[in-house]
Coordinates of C-alpha atoms in Angstrom, one line a residue:
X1 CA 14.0 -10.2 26.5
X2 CA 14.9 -6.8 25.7
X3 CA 16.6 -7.1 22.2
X4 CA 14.0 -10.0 22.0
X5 CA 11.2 -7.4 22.2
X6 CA 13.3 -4.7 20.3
X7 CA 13.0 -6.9 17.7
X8 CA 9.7 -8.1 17.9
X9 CA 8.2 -4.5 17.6
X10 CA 11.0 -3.2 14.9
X11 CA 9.7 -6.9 13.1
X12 CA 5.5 -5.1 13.3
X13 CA 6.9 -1.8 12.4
X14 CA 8.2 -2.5 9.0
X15 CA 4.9 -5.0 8.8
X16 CA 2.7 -1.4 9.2
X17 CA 4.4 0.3 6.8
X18 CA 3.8 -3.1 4.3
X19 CA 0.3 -2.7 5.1
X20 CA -0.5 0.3 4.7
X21 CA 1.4 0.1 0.9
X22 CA -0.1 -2.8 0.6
X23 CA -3.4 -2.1 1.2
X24 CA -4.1 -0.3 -1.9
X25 CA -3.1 -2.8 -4.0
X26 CA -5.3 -5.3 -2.4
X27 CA -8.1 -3.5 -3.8
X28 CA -6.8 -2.3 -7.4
X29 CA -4.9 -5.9 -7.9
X30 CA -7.5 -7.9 -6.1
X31 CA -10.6 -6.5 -8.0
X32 CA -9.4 -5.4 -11.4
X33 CA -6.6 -7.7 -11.6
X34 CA -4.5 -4.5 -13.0
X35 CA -0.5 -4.8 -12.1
X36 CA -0.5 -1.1 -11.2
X37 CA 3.4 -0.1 -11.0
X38 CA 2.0 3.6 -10.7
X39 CA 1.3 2.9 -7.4
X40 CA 4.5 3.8 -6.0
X41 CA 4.5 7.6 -7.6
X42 CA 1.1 7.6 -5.2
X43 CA 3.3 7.1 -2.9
X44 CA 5.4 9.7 -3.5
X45 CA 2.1 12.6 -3.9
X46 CA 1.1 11.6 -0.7
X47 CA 4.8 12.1 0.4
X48 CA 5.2 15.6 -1.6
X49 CA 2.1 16.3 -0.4
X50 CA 2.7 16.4 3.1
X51 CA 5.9 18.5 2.3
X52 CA 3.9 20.9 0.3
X53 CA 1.6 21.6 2.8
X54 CA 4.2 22.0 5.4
X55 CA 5.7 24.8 3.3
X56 CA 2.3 27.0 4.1
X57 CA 1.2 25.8 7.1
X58 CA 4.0 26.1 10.2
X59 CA 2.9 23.8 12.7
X60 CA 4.4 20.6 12.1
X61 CA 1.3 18.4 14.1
X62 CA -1.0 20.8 12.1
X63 CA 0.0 20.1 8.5
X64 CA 0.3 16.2 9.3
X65 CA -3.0 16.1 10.1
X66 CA -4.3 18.1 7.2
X67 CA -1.9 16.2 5.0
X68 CA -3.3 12.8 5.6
X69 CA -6.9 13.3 4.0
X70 CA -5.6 16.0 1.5
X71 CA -3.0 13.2 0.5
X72 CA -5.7 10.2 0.6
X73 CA -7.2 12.9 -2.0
X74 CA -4.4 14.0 -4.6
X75 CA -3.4 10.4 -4.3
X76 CA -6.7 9.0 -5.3
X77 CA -7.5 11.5 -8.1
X78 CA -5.1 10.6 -9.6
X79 CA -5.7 7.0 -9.6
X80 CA -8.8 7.9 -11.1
X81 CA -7.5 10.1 -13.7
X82 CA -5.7 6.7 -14.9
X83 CA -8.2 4.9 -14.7
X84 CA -10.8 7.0 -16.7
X85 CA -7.3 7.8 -19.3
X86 CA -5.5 4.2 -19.8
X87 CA -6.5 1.3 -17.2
X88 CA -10.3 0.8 -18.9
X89 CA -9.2 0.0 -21.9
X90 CA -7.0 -2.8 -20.7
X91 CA -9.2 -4.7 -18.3
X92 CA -8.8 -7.3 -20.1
X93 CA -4.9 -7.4 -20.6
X94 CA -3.0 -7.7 -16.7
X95 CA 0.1 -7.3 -18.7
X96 CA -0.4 -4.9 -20.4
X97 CA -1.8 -3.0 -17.8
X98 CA 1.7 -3.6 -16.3
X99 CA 3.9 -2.4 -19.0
X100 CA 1.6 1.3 -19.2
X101 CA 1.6 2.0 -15.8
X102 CA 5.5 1.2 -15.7
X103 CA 5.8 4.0 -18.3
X104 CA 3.4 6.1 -16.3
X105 CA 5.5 5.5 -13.5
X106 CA 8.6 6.9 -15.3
X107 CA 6.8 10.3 -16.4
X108 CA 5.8 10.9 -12.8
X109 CA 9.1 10.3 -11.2
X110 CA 10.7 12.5 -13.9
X111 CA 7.4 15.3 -13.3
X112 CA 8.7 14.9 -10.0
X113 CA 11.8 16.2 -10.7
X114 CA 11.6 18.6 -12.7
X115 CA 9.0 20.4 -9.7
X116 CA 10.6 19.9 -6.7
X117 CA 14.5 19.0 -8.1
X118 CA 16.5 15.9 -7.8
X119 CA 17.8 15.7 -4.1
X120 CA 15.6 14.2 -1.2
X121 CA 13.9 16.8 0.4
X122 CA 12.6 16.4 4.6
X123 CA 10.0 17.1 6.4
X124 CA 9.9 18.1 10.0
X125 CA 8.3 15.6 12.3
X126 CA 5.9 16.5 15.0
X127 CA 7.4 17.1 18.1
X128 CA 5.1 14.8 19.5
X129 CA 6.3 12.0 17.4
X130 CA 10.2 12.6 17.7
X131 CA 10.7 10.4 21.2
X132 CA 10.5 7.7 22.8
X133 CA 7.9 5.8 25.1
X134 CA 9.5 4.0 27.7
X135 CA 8.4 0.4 28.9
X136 CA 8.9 -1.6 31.6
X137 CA 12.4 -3.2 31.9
X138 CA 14.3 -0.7 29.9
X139 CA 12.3 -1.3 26.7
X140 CA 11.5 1.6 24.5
X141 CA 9.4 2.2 21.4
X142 CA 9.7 5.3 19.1
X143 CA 6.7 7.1 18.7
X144 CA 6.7 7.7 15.3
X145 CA 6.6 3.9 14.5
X146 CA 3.8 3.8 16.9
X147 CA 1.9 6.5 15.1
X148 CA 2.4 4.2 11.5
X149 CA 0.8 1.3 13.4
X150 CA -2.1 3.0 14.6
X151 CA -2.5 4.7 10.8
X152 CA -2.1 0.9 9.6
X153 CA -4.8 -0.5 11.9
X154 CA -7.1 2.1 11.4
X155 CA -7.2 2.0 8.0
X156 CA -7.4 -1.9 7.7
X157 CA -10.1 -1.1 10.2
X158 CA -12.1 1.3 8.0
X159 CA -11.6 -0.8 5.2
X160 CA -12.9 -3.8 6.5
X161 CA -15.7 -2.0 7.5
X162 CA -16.8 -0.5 4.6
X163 CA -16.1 -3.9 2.3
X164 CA -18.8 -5.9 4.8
X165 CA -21.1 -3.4 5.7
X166 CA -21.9 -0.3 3.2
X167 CA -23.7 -0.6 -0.1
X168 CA -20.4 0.6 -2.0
X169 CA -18.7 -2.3 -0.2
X170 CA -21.2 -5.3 -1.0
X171 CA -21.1 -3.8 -4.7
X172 CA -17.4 -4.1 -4.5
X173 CA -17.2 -7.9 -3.1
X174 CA -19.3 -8.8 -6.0
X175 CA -17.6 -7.6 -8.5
X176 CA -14.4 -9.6 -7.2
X177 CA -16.4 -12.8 -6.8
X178 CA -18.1 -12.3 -10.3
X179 CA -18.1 -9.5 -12.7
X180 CA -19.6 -10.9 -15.2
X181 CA -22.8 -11.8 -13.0
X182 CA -22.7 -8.2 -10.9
X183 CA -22.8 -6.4 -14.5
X184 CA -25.7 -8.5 -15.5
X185 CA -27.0 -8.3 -12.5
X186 CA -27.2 -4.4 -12.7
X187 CA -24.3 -3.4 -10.5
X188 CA -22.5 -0.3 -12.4
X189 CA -19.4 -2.3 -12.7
X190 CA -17.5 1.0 -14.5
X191 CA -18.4 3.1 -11.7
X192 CA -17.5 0.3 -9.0
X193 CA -13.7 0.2 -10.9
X194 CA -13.7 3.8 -11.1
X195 CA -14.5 3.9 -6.9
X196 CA -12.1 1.0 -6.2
X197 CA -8.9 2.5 -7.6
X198 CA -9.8 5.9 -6.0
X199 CA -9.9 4.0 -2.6
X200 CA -6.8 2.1 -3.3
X201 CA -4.6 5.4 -4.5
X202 CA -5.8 7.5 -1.6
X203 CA -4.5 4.7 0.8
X204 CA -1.3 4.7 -1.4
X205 CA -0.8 8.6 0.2
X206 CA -1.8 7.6 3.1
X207 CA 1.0 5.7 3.2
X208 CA 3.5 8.0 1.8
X209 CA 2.4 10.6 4.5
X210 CA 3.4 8.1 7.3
X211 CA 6.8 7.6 5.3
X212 CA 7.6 11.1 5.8
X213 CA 7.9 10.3 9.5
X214 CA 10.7 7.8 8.7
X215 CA 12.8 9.4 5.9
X216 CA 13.6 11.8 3.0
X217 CA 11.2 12.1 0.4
X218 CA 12.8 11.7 -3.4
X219 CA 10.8 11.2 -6.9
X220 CA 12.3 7.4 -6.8
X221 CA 10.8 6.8 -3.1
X222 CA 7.6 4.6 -4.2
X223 CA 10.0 2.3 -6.6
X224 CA 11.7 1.0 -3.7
X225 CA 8.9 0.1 -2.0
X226 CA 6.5 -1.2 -4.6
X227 CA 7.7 -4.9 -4.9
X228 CA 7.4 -5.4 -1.4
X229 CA 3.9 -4.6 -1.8
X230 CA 3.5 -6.5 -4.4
X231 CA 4.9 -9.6 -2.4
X232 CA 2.7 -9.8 0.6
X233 CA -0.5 -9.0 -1.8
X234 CA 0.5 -12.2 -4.0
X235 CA 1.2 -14.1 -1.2
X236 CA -1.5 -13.1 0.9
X237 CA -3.8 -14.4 -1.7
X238 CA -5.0 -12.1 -4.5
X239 CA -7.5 -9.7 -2.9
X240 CA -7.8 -11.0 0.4
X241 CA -7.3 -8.3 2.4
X242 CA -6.9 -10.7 6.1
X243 CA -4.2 -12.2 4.1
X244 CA -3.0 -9.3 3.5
X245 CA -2.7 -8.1 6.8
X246 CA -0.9 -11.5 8.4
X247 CA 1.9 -11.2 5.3
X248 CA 2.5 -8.0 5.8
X249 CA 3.7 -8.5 9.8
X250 CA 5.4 -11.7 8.7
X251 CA 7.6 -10.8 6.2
X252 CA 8.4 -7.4 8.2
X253 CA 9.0 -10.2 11.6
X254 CA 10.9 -11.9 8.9
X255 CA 13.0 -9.0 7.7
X256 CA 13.7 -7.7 10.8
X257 CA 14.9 -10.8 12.5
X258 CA 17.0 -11.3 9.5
X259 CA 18.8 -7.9 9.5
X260 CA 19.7 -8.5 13.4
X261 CA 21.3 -11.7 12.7
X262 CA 22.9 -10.6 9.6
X263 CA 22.9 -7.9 7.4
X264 CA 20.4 -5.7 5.3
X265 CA 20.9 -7.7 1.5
X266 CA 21.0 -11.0 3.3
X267 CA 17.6 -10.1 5.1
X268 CA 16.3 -9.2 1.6
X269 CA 17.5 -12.8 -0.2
X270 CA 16.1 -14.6 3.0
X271 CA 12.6 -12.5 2.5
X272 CA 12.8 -13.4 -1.0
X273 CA 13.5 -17.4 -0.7
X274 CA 11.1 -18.2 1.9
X275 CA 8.3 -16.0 -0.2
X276 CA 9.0 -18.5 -3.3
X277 CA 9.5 -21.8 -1.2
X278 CA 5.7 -21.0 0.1
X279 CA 4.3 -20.0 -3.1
X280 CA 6.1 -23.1 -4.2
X281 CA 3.6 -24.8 -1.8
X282 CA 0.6 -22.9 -1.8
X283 CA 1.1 -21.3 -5.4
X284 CA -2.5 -19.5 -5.1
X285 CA -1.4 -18.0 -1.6
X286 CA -2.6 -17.9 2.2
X287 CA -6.1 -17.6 1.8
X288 CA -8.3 -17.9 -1.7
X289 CA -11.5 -16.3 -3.3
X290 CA -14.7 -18.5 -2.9
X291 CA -17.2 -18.2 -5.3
X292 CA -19.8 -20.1 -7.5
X293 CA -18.1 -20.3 -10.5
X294 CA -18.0 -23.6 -12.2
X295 CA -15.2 -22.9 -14.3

């Protein structure tokens, strides 16, 4: 039961930090249908942002907490800043949208560099989230992986949320259903975009803040990470964000399960095959978009 539970939570811990990459993309992908491969480099502000501010501000706790809405901040003005600079124009062209923000991608990481230097830089870790909580039966949890699963939760939480109960987030859900009929039907459909991948990028450093609890930070960190993301939004079901969610613990149950019983890559290729057997099966994902349209 013990290395069964071990498991188990190691399994939801990789799921959180899915999710909370994830997340963003459910919006920007979901909406907008843009392939954003920026969205790893806002990863990596969030990340550098947290190590930036740790750099003035001495207490560890302190700067984390300031770091996550500061983060949520750089991270999503600078999804706007693309947005207003290159995505508009290609609304209407996914793969092109793809092949810009790859090259977007490339200037960051190499900005990246050339500010902070080449090595993997660390952050310190609050002191509160450097142990252990002990369980029942010998079972222990780290804290830090806790904390990620809260931040996870909470922001699927306040997402939710907003989507089904604000103005901002009625305007949003009708622009996925049916942007045609929102624009006509005088919703600022610019302005919604323009919200939406602010929203998406700030979660994007959210979730680089909570990587800093679990590594270095380097300009290539959000690379490594981005394809995952893309995986459980695709199979979730293209902007659906409960699918989403269930995907995201899956694959990290999955992944984890697979590491114990054999190694790293071969937990990657057994991710990877099961993810194209079911899209085999369900090619349009877990869960898909109702609307009214005839076509």
């Amino acid at each position: 039961m013990t290395v069964l539970f071990g498991q188990l939570f190691t399994g939801i811990s990789i799921g959180a930090v899915l999710l909370l990459i994830a997340l963003g993309l459910a919006l920007t992908f979901g909406q907008m249908n843009v392939i954003n491969m920026a969205h790893g480099e806002f990863i990596m502000a969030g990340a550098y942002t947290t190590y930036v501010l740790q750099q003035s501000i001495t207490g560890a706790g302190m700067s984390l907490l300031i770091a996550l809405p500061v983060a949520f901040v750089v991270a999503g003005a600078m999804g706007v800043l693309l947005e207003i600079l290159l995505i508009r124009r290609l609304y209407a062209r996914p793969l092109d949208t793809l092949l810009v923000t790859w090259g977007v991608s490339l200037m960051l990481q190499q900005l990246a560099r050339d500010v902070f230097g080449s090595p993997n830089v660390q952050t310190r870790a609050p002191e509160l989230l450097t142990g252990n909580v002990a369980l029942p039966g010998g079972l222990t949890v780290a804290n830090n992986r806790l904390f990620i699963l809260a931040l996870a939760l909470a922001a699927v939480a306040a997402l939710t949320l907003a989507l089904r109960l604000t103005p901002l987030g009625r305007r949003i859900r009708a622009v996925v259903q049916n942007r045609d009929l929102a624009a006509v039907s005088g919703i600022p459909t610019a302005r919604v975009d323009r919200t939406t991948f602010f929203i998406g990028s700030g979660l994007a450093g959210l979730a680089g803040v909570a990587l800093t609890l679990l590594g270095p930070i380097g300009p290539t960190m959000g690379t490594n990470l981005i394809i995952d993301a893309f995986l459980v939004v695709v199979v979730g079901g293209i902007g659906q964000l409960k699918g989403t969610v269930i995907v995201a613990f899956a694959l990290g149950v999955l992944q984890a399960t697979g590491e114990y019983l054999t190694t790293l890559s071969v937990a990657k290729v057994i991710v990877f095959v099961a993810i194209v057997a079911f899209l085999q099966w369900r090619p349009q994902g877990l869960f898909t978009l109702r609307t009214r349209s005839l076509a």
